[in-house]
């Protein structure tokens, strides 16, 4: 059954069922802008979701490399989390990082039974990224590291350790009833069948190009590259489906003295961009723009200060789905900003994999210190193959979205988060990406009789 625009909201407490233990804008909005100095040529028209005429639109997403200062900060925060989780998986962690010229500042609230060498963890991550000498603009061997860590607030801990439901009714036999959400807020998960990874194509390609840019640098294939870099991909959509690549923008830090026209730009096009252009959509007229400002020698924290949590759209769906505003890195999974965002991606991916919708977005919201979500909403954008209310009913039956149940189902107390902190948290494979599992699609179909 298809509707023109299906959206189901429930404002009641989410009640776990028999699940195992525990500004999506609709069709992508167009863009008609172009950078100064970039030659003009015919573009897809600028339209919005409400346009009654054209269904041909442009949608753009960006990514950054692990050497981008904001991503450095994310990786440092998650490296500290991983180091603590290796010894104390029950730790409460909220770790923020600032990187700037020659300096790293680590701050936050951490309650743990173990001790880790934060100074060494910070330096190791910076060196692994590739900032290992003054020539790079930042040196993990010699940079200053300042640490200002306190414990988690006892007021917060009391509410999270013993959820409101338990405080009102007494001890519960259900092991998932005790842990309250670490904060209030709303989180979104999204999936689309436009790629094998069930991710939007623009952010998927932007991530893979950023990842490849780092790979050719570290392997020595393009030896004059430096760690900082950004990618951006614009796709042409017709009736909500990607049909062509319109523009690729890539800016990369490089060694001084490199000829941009005869060396850098041809190398980037040959070794990074062209190998990743998909074969099943039109790329014949793709416009490739490399280092449009000219030279990019000064980069990393020496050029721009970086902070944990400033790349939340890069981390998720590239703007194709809405975002609740909370960052992921440096947070243990009692913080639903992280764990519930992972869980809603897991749910959305299983909905699409089950064939119940071609595209869907799920919102969940929590109150601090309360185990059960305060609301759950499903948006299927008119692509559903079953009644959206029945799909949502199946979600409530198959998935337990209380924090402790999410942590258990997705094994979120194991280290490995630093790997997630660059090139996107979604649409990837590996042991840490448990939320990418397609393991409940059949249960969902059975729950709604599909």
Tab-separated table of C-alpha atoms in Angstrom, residues 9-444:
chain	number	residue	atom	x	y	z
A	9	UNK	CA	3.886	9.303	15.247
A	10	UNK	CA	3.311	7.802	18.653
A	11	UNK	CA	3.610	10.125	21.638
A	12	UNK	CA	3.224	7.364	24.197
A	13	UNK	CA	5.941	5.622	26.147
A	14	UNK	CA	7.597	2.943	24.042
A	15	UNK	CA	6.702	-0.407	25.565
A	16	UNK	CA	9.172	-3.185	24.816
A	17	UNK	CA	7.629	-6.238	23.263
A	18	UNK	CA	8.950	-9.670	22.646
A	19	UNK	CA	12.089	-8.377	20.946
A	20	UNK	CA	15.150	-10.461	21.745
A	21	UNK	CA	17.241	-9.555	24.709
A	22	UNK	CA	17.742	-6.965	25.064
A	23	UNK	CA	15.337	17.769	7.910
A	24	UNK	CA	14.759	14.597	5.884
A	25	UNK	CA	13.354	16.912	3.239
A	26	UNK	CA	11.535	14.085	1.477
A	27	UNK	CA	12.856	14.035	-2.027
A	28	UNK	CA	16.255	15.759	-2.091
A	29	UNK	CA	15.996	19.486	-2.467
A	30	UNK	CA	17.803	21.060	-5.379
A	31	UNK	CA	20.659	23.467	-5.354
A	32	UNK	CA	21.374	26.059	-7.958
A	33	UNK	CA	24.431	27.732	-6.452
A	34	UNK	CA	27.998	27.506	-7.680
A	35	UNK	CA	31.342	28.666	-6.378
A	36	UNK	CA	32.884	31.899	-7.556
A	37	UNK	CA	35.128	31.416	-10.529
A	38	UNK	CA	33.681	28.028	-11.477
A	39	UNK	CA	32.521	27.994	-15.120
A	40	UNK	CA	28.752	28.009	-15.473
A	41	UNK	CA	26.920	25.300	-17.347
A	42	UNK	CA	23.400	23.953	-17.505
A	43	UNK	CA	22.246	22.543	-14.179
A	44	UNK	CA	19.202	20.716	-12.901
A	45	UNK	CA	16.565	23.257	-11.878
A	46	UNK	CA	16.232	24.465	-8.325
A	47	UNK	CA	13.110	22.873	-6.882
A	48	UNK	CA	11.709	22.126	-3.480
A	49	UNK	CA	9.626	19.319	-2.135
A	50	UNK	CA	6.456	21.318	-2.728
A	51	UNK	CA	7.161	21.913	-6.417
A	52	UNK	CA	4.269	20.522	-8.494
A	53	UNK	CA	6.230	20.503	-11.738
A	54	UNK	CA	9.792	19.234	-11.786
A	55	UNK	CA	11.072	16.109	-10.081
A	56	UNK	CA	14.683	16.556	-11.196
A	57	UNK	CA	16.821	17.810	-8.321
A	58	UNK	CA	20.381	18.099	-7.099
A	59	UNK	CA	21.526	16.937	-3.672
A	60	UNK	CA	24.991	17.445	-2.184
A	61	UNK	CA	26.817	15.862	0.754
A	62	UNK	CA	30.341	16.302	2.075
A	63	UNK	CA	32.907	14.305	4.011
A	64	UNK	CA	36.338	15.015	5.465
A	65	UNK	CA	39.509	13.003	5.985
A	66	UNK	CA	40.831	11.803	9.327
A	67	UNK	CA	43.348	14.668	9.222
A	68	UNK	CA	40.655	17.337	9.276
A	69	UNK	CA	40.945	19.089	12.669
A	70	UNK	CA	37.352	18.365	13.734
A	71	UNK	CA	37.805	14.703	12.856
A	72	UNK	CA	41.116	14.619	14.720
A	73	UNK	CA	39.218	15.762	17.802
A	74	UNK	CA	36.539	13.099	17.304
A	75	UNK	CA	39.137	10.355	16.926
A	76	UNK	CA	41.076	11.469	19.995
A	77	UNK	CA	37.896	11.476	22.099
A	78	UNK	CA	36.931	8.003	20.885
A	79	UNK	CA	40.483	6.687	21.311
A	80	UNK	CA	40.306	7.691	24.976
A	81	UNK	CA	36.899	6.001	25.246
A	82	UNK	CA	38.327	2.825	23.663
A	83	UNK	CA	41.299	2.804	26.032
A	84	UNK	CA	38.979	3.016	29.032
A	85	UNK	CA	36.490	0.459	27.691
A	86	UNK	CA	39.312	-2.053	27.198
A	87	UNK	CA	39.607	-2.277	31.001
A	88	UNK	CA	36.285	-0.911	32.254
A	89	UNK	CA	33.322	-1.429	29.910
A	90	UNK	CA	30.918	0.012	32.493
A	91	UNK	CA	32.656	3.401	32.607
A	92	UNK	CA	30.710	6.614	32.140
A	93	UNK	CA	32.496	8.812	29.649
A	94	UNK	CA	31.890	12.260	28.190
A	95	UNK	CA	35.180	13.289	26.605
A	96	UNK	CA	35.656	16.455	24.555
A	97	UNK	CA	38.765	17.465	22.622
A	98	UNK	CA	40.048	20.750	21.209
A	99	UNK	CA	42.976	20.811	18.786
A	100	UNK	CA	44.688	24.011	17.685
A	101	UNK	CA	48.167	25.201	16.742
A	102	UNK	CA	50.586	22.984	18.660
A	103	UNK	CA	48.043	22.195	21.378
A	104	UNK	CA	45.493	19.563	22.392
A	105	UNK	CA	43.018	20.104	25.230
A	106	UNK	CA	41.049	17.144	26.595
A	107	UNK	CA	38.159	17.893	28.948
A	108	UNK	CA	35.034	16.217	30.207
A	109	UNK	CA	33.552	13.954	32.829
A	110	UNK	CA	34.741	10.372	33.265
A	111	UNK	CA	33.817	7.926	36.030
A	112	UNK	CA	35.855	4.731	35.824
A	113	UNK	CA	37.598	2.097	37.908
A	114	UNK	CA	40.656	2.019	35.651
A	115	UNK	CA	43.492	4.373	34.709
A	116	UNK	CA	44.643	5.174	31.211
A	117	UNK	CA	47.508	7.310	29.968
A	118	UNK	CA	45.515	10.000	28.200
A	119	UNK	CA	48.650	11.852	27.117
A	120	UNK	CA	50.008	8.770	25.366
A	121	UNK	CA	46.617	7.925	23.853
A	122	UNK	CA	46.327	11.414	22.381
A	123	UNK	CA	49.808	11.378	20.873
A	124	UNK	CA	49.420	7.877	19.439
A	125	UNK	CA	46.238	8.811	17.616
A	126	UNK	CA	47.728	12.019	16.182
A	127	UNK	CA	50.775	10.141	14.907
A	128	UNK	CA	48.597	7.420	13.382
A	129	UNK	CA	46.662	10.069	11.483
A	130	UNK	CA	49.951	11.308	10.036
A	131	UNK	CA	50.825	14.518	11.871
A	132	UNK	CA	54.358	13.557	12.831
A	133	UNK	CA	56.580	16.539	12.048
A	134	UNK	CA	56.666	20.307	11.842
A	135	UNK	CA	56.590	19.930	8.059
A	136	UNK	CA	53.065	18.510	8.374
A	137	UNK	CA	52.003	21.559	10.387
A	138	UNK	CA	51.421	19.560	13.583
A	139	UNK	CA	53.569	17.034	15.430
A	140	UNK	CA	52.168	14.426	17.787
A	141	UNK	CA	55.610	13.980	19.324
A	142	UNK	CA	55.984	17.558	20.524
A	143	UNK	CA	52.517	19.136	20.762
A	144	UNK	CA	51.235	20.242	24.141
A	145	UNK	CA	48.543	18.105	25.781
A	146	UNK	CA	46.371	19.601	28.531
A	147	UNK	CA	43.916	17.445	30.480
A	148	UNK	CA	40.954	18.645	32.553
A	149	UNK	CA	38.827	15.651	33.547
A	150	UNK	CA	36.241	15.445	36.330
A	151	UNK	CA	33.799	12.708	37.344
A	152	UNK	CA	30.250	12.396	36.071
A	153	UNK	CA	27.783	14.482	38.061
A	154	UNK	CA	26.338	12.488	40.951
A	155	UNK	CA	22.928	13.991	40.188
A	156	UNK	CA	23.018	12.647	36.634
A	157	UNK	CA	24.464	9.298	37.692
A	158	UNK	CA	21.698	8.749	40.231
A	159	UNK	CA	18.972	9.150	37.638
A	160	UNK	CA	20.735	7.086	34.999
A	161	UNK	CA	21.740	4.226	37.313
A	162	UNK	CA	18.172	3.856	38.583
A	163	UNK	CA	15.541	4.738	36.004
A	164	UNK	CA	12.441	6.693	36.951
A	165	UNK	CA	10.265	3.632	36.400
A	166	UNK	CA	12.220	1.691	39.042
A	167	UNK	CA	12.347	4.613	41.451
A	168	UNK	CA	8.559	4.801	41.311
A	169	UNK	CA	7.714	1.090	41.521
A	170	UNK	CA	10.721	-0.478	43.233
A	171	UNK	CA	13.206	-3.084	42.024
A	172	UNK	CA	12.363	-4.692	38.691
A	173	UNK	CA	13.061	-8.224	37.536
A	174	UNK	CA	13.587	-6.974	33.988
A	175	UNK	CA	17.340	-6.247	33.647
A	176	UNK	CA	16.661	-3.577	31.053
A	177	UNK	CA	14.332	-1.559	33.264
A	178	UNK	CA	17.020	-0.129	35.527
A	179	UNK	CA	19.192	2.009	33.235
A	180	UNK	CA	17.691	5.388	32.445
A	181	UNK	CA	18.579	7.444	29.395
A	182	UNK	CA	21.715	9.531	29.916
A	183	UNK	CA	20.003	12.670	28.652
A	184	UNK	CA	16.851	13.955	27.063
A	185	UNK	CA	16.706	14.465	23.310
A	186	UNK	CA	15.652	13.018	19.988
A	187	UNK	CA	17.618	10.822	17.609
A	188	UNK	CA	17.035	9.823	13.992
A	189	UNK	CA	17.859	6.750	11.950
A	190	UNK	CA	17.570	6.435	8.181
A	191	UNK	CA	17.935	3.895	5.394
A	192	UNK	CA	17.386	3.975	1.636
A	193	UNK	CA	17.703	1.270	-0.982
A	194	UNK	CA	19.553	3.568	-3.403
A	195	UNK	CA	22.876	1.875	-2.526
A	196	UNK	CA	23.858	-1.628	-1.426
A	197	UNK	CA	24.813	-0.166	1.939
A	198	UNK	CA	21.293	1.307	2.251
A	199	UNK	CA	22.828	4.769	2.472
A	200	UNK	CA	22.212	7.933	0.434
A	201	UNK	CA	24.540	7.951	-2.563
A	202	UNK	CA	26.036	11.467	-2.090
A	203	UNK	CA	27.366	10.839	1.432
A	204	UNK	CA	28.414	7.294	0.543
A	205	UNK	CA	30.583	8.515	-2.340
A	206	UNK	CA	31.934	11.474	-0.361
A	207	UNK	CA	33.055	9.119	2.431
A	208	UNK	CA	34.677	6.642	0.086
A	209	UNK	CA	36.582	9.411	-1.711
A	210	UNK	CA	37.810	10.855	1.588
A	211	UNK	CA	38.856	7.380	2.686
A	212	UNK	CA	40.664	6.755	-0.600
A	213	UNK	CA	42.392	10.125	-0.386
A	214	UNK	CA	43.887	9.000	2.915
A	215	UNK	CA	44.748	5.554	1.541
A	216	UNK	CA	46.783	6.881	-1.391
A	217	UNK	CA	48.593	9.237	0.989
A	218	UNK	CA	49.486	6.585	3.550
A	219	UNK	CA	50.482	4.007	0.930
A	220	UNK	CA	52.815	6.474	-0.776
A	221	UNK	CA	50.962	6.205	-4.081
A	222	UNK	CA	50.573	9.990	-4.024
A	223	UNK	CA	53.482	10.824	-1.708
A	224	UNK	CA	53.161	14.606	-1.563
A	225	UNK	CA	49.720	14.599	0.071
A	226	UNK	CA	49.209	15.725	3.662
A	227	UNK	CA	46.504	14.584	6.138
A	228	UNK	CA	43.865	17.338	5.878
A	229	UNK	CA	41.217	17.124	3.181
A	230	UNK	CA	37.554	17.428	2.239
A	231	UNK	CA	35.285	15.881	-0.374
A	232	UNK	CA	31.872	16.848	-1.699
A	233	UNK	CA	29.572	15.016	-4.118
A	234	UNK	CA	26.495	16.368	-5.907
A	235	UNK	CA	24.088	13.806	-7.360
A	236	UNK	CA	21.225	14.290	-9.797
A	237	UNK	CA	17.950	12.774	-8.596
A	238	UNK	CA	14.870	12.046	-10.677
A	239	UNK	CA	11.734	11.220	-8.726
A	240	UNK	CA	13.826	10.582	-5.637
A	241	UNK	CA	16.328	8.200	-7.276
A	242	UNK	CA	19.972	9.040	-8.154
A	243	UNK	CA	20.548	8.985	-11.906
A	244	UNK	CA	23.828	10.872	-12.381
A	245	UNK	CA	26.816	12.440	-10.678
A	246	UNK	CA	26.814	16.165	-11.332
A	247	UNK	CA	29.857	17.531	-9.469
A	248	UNK	CA	32.731	16.282	-7.325
A	249	UNK	CA	34.713	18.785	-5.259
A	250	UNK	CA	37.906	17.665	-3.530
A	251	UNK	CA	40.340	19.795	-1.560
A	252	UNK	CA	43.495	18.232	-0.174
A	253	UNK	CA	46.459	19.462	1.805
A	254	UNK	CA	49.744	18.921	-0.001
A	255	UNK	CA	53.463	19.527	0.169
A	256	UNK	CA	54.646	22.989	-0.821
A	257	UNK	CA	55.966	23.445	-4.340
A	258	UNK	CA	53.602	20.979	-6.047
A	259	UNK	CA	52.252	22.022	-9.449
A	260	UNK	CA	48.490	21.879	-9.140
A	261	UNK	CA	47.612	21.718	-12.828
A	262	UNK	CA	50.157	19.184	-14.048
A	263	UNK	CA	50.538	16.971	-10.969
A	264	UNK	CA	48.001	17.312	-8.152
A	265	UNK	CA	44.775	17.581	-10.116
A	266	UNK	CA	45.546	14.775	-12.593
A	267	UNK	CA	46.706	12.507	-9.753
A	268	UNK	CA	43.598	13.136	-7.670
A	269	UNK	CA	41.284	12.533	-10.604
A	270	UNK	CA	43.090	9.344	-11.649
A	271	UNK	CA	43.787	7.768	-8.260
A	272	UNK	CA	40.951	9.015	-6.054
A	273	UNK	CA	37.874	10.221	-7.924
A	274	UNK	CA	37.532	8.244	-11.165
A	275	UNK	CA	37.955	4.778	-9.593
A	276	UNK	CA	34.994	5.439	-7.290
A	277	UNK	CA	32.470	6.800	-9.780
A	278	UNK	CA	29.594	4.296	-9.994
A	279	UNK	CA	29.037	2.432	-13.238
A	280	UNK	CA	25.265	2.106	-12.981
A	281	UNK	CA	24.423	5.819	-13.233
A	282	UNK	CA	25.488	8.584	-15.620
A	283	UNK	CA	28.937	10.037	-14.893
A	284	UNK	CA	29.795	11.171	-18.412
A	285	UNK	CA	29.299	14.873	-17.726
A	286	UNK	CA	30.591	14.952	-14.157
A	287	UNK	CA	32.344	18.184	-13.262
A	288	UNK	CA	35.485	17.627	-11.169
A	289	UNK	CA	36.867	20.509	-9.102
A	290	UNK	CA	40.163	19.939	-7.258
A	291	UNK	CA	41.626	22.497	-4.825
A	292	UNK	CA	39.598	25.412	-6.203
A	293	UNK	CA	41.330	27.921	-3.887
A	294	UNK	CA	44.741	27.015	-5.286
A	295	UNK	CA	47.463	25.731	-2.997
A	296	UNK	CA	46.525	24.058	0.288
A	297	UNK	CA	49.805	23.762	2.198
A	298	UNK	CA	48.740	25.048	5.599
A	299	UNK	CA	46.193	22.618	7.040
A	300	UNK	CA	45.119	20.638	10.062
A	301	UNK	CA	44.961	22.289	13.513
A	302	UNK	CA	47.583	24.834	12.469
A	303	UNK	CA	45.089	26.309	9.994
A	304	UNK	CA	41.797	25.714	11.825
A	305	UNK	CA	40.936	24.755	15.384
A	306	UNK	CA	39.078	21.465	15.688
A	307	UNK	CA	36.440	20.341	18.179
A	308	UNK	CA	34.736	17.080	19.018
A	309	UNK	CA	31.194	16.905	17.673
A	310	UNK	CA	31.328	19.501	14.900
A	311	UNK	CA	30.820	17.080	12.006
A	312	UNK	CA	27.486	15.548	12.969
A	313	UNK	CA	26.068	15.635	9.426
A	314	UNK	CA	29.226	14.064	8.015
A	315	UNK	CA	28.912	11.386	10.702
A	316	UNK	CA	25.352	10.466	9.705
A	317	UNK	CA	23.503	10.842	6.392
A	318	UNK	CA	25.004	13.906	4.761
A	319	UNK	CA	21.890	16.007	5.285
A	320	UNK	CA	19.549	13.521	3.602
A	321	UNK	CA	17.885	12.760	6.955
A	322	UNK	CA	17.097	14.891	9.960
A	323	UNK	CA	19.446	15.039	12.941
A	324	UNK	CA	18.628	15.408	16.623
A	325	UNK	CA	21.713	17.567	17.211
A	326	UNK	CA	23.731	15.322	19.520
A	327	UNK	CA	27.227	14.198	18.563
A	328	UNK	CA	28.571	10.658	18.970
A	329	UNK	CA	32.289	10.721	19.706
A	330	UNK	CA	33.615	10.598	23.245
A	331	UNK	CA	30.321	9.318	24.678
A	332	UNK	CA	29.706	5.951	26.311
A	333	UNK	CA	26.491	4.201	25.195
A	334	UNK	CA	24.450	5.252	28.218
A	335	UNK	CA	24.290	8.515	26.273
A	336	UNK	CA	21.364	7.985	23.912
A	337	UNK	CA	22.781	10.606	21.540
A	338	UNK	CA	25.027	7.769	20.473
A	339	UNK	CA	23.324	4.474	21.298
A	340	UNK	CA	19.822	5.427	20.148
A	341	UNK	CA	21.118	6.937	16.900
A	342	UNK	CA	22.823	3.616	16.229
A	343	UNK	CA	19.664	1.722	17.189
A	344	UNK	CA	17.389	3.739	14.907
A	345	UNK	CA	19.766	3.141	11.989
A	346	UNK	CA	19.559	-0.580	12.828
A	347	UNK	CA	15.758	-0.470	12.832
A	348	UNK	CA	15.535	1.581	9.626
A	349	UNK	CA	17.923	-0.729	7.823
A	350	UNK	CA	15.887	-3.783	8.778
A	351	UNK	CA	12.660	-2.113	7.625
A	352	UNK	CA	14.122	-1.426	4.185
A	353	UNK	CA	15.789	-4.840	3.983
A	354	UNK	CA	12.447	-6.464	4.773
A	355	UNK	CA	10.947	-4.733	1.743
A	356	UNK	CA	8.477	-2.836	3.905
A	357	UNK	CA	9.638	0.514	2.489
A	358	UNK	CA	12.232	1.726	0.008
A	359	UNK	CA	13.208	4.579	2.271
A	360	UNK	CA	12.437	5.322	5.878
A	361	UNK	CA	13.359	7.556	8.772
A	362	UNK	CA	12.748	6.742	12.414
A	363	UNK	CA	12.739	9.231	15.280
A	364	UNK	CA	13.004	8.204	18.920
A	365	UNK	CA	13.032	10.550	21.917
A	366	UNK	CA	13.934	10.144	25.586
A	367	UNK	CA	13.672	11.869	28.948
A	368	UNK	CA	16.798	11.844	31.102
A	369	UNK	CA	16.687	9.114	33.722
A	370	UNK	CA	13.749	7.321	32.061
A	371	UNK	CA	14.259	3.928	30.428
A	372	UNK	CA	11.344	3.879	27.988
A	373	UNK	CA	11.363	6.275	25.024
A	374	UNK	CA	8.806	9.055	25.284
A	375	UNK	CA	7.971	8.879	21.568
A	376	UNK	CA	8.600	6.919	18.410
A	377	UNK	CA	7.888	8.148	14.872
A	378	UNK	CA	8.199	6.473	11.476
A	379	UNK	CA	8.363	8.296	8.127
A	380	UNK	CA	8.270	6.250	4.911
A	381	UNK	CA	7.982	9.060	2.329
A	382	UNK	CA	5.239	7.276	0.408
A	383	UNK	CA	7.468	4.266	-0.354
A	384	UNK	CA	5.842	1.822	2.079
A	385	UNK	CA	4.606	-1.618	1.008
A	386	UNK	CA	2.531	-2.075	4.170
A	387	UNK	CA	0.444	0.123	6.425
A	388	UNK	CA	2.945	2.425	8.199
A	389	UNK	CA	1.032	2.035	11.459
A	390	UNK	CA	1.479	-1.719	11.202
A	391	UNK	CA	5.188	-1.302	10.429
A	392	UNK	CA	5.590	0.840	13.527
A	393	UNK	CA	3.640	-1.685	15.564
A	394	UNK	CA	6.064	-4.349	14.338
A	395	UNK	CA	9.035	-2.174	15.296
A	396	UNK	CA	7.694	-1.829	18.827
A	397	UNK	CA	7.222	-5.588	19.042
A	398	UNK	CA	10.584	-6.649	17.586
A	399	UNK	CA	12.960	-3.943	18.877
A	400	UNK	CA	13.445	-2.973	22.518
A	401	UNK	CA	14.640	0.637	22.457
A	402	UNK	CA	15.391	1.068	26.138
A	403	UNK	CA	19.070	2.067	26.589
A	404	UNK	CA	20.174	-1.116	28.373
A	405	UNK	CA	18.476	-3.283	25.750
A	406	UNK	CA	20.152	-1.350	22.929
A	407	UNK	CA	23.559	-1.655	24.596
A	408	UNK	CA	23.118	-5.403	24.991
A	409	UNK	CA	21.665	-6.090	21.535
A	410	UNK	CA	24.372	-4.099	19.737
A	411	UNK	CA	27.222	-5.013	22.104
A	412	UNK	CA	28.051	-1.350	22.638
A	413	UNK	CA	30.389	-1.746	25.612
A	414	UNK	CA	33.215	-3.132	23.494
A	415	UNK	CA	35.997	-0.810	22.273
A	416	UNK	CA	36.514	0.056	18.622
A	417	UNK	CA	34.794	3.411	18.386
A	418	UNK	CA	37.823	5.296	17.056
A	419	UNK	CA	37.337	3.433	13.771
A	420	UNK	CA	33.848	4.941	13.534
A	421	UNK	CA	35.069	8.480	14.165
A	422	UNK	CA	36.182	9.117	10.571
A	423	UNK	CA	34.450	8.311	7.260
A	424	UNK	CA	30.981	7.920	8.739
A	425	UNK	CA	29.302	5.865	11.435
A	426	UNK	CA	26.836	4.256	9.018
A	427	UNK	CA	26.986	2.179	5.855
A	428	UNK	CA	30.209	0.409	6.843
A	429	UNK	CA	31.291	-3.107	7.728
A	430	UNK	CA	33.421	-4.498	10.528
A	431	UNK	CA	33.003	-5.917	14.024
A	432	UNK	CA	32.251	-2.562	15.666
A	433	UNK	CA	29.448	-1.649	13.244
A	434	UNK	CA	26.890	-3.933	14.866
A	435	UNK	CA	24.049	-1.530	14.051
A	436	UNK	CA	24.533	-2.376	10.373
A	437	UNK	CA	23.245	-5.910	10.928
A	438	UNK	CA	20.225	-7.059	8.974
A	439	UNK	CA	19.084	-9.607	11.527
A	440	UNK	CA	15.452	-8.801	12.261
A	441	UNK	CA	13.924	-8.245	8.836
A	442	UNK	CA	12.132	-11.600	8.913
A	443	UNK	CA	10.891	-10.971	12.443
A	444	UNK	CA	9.510	-7.612	11.346
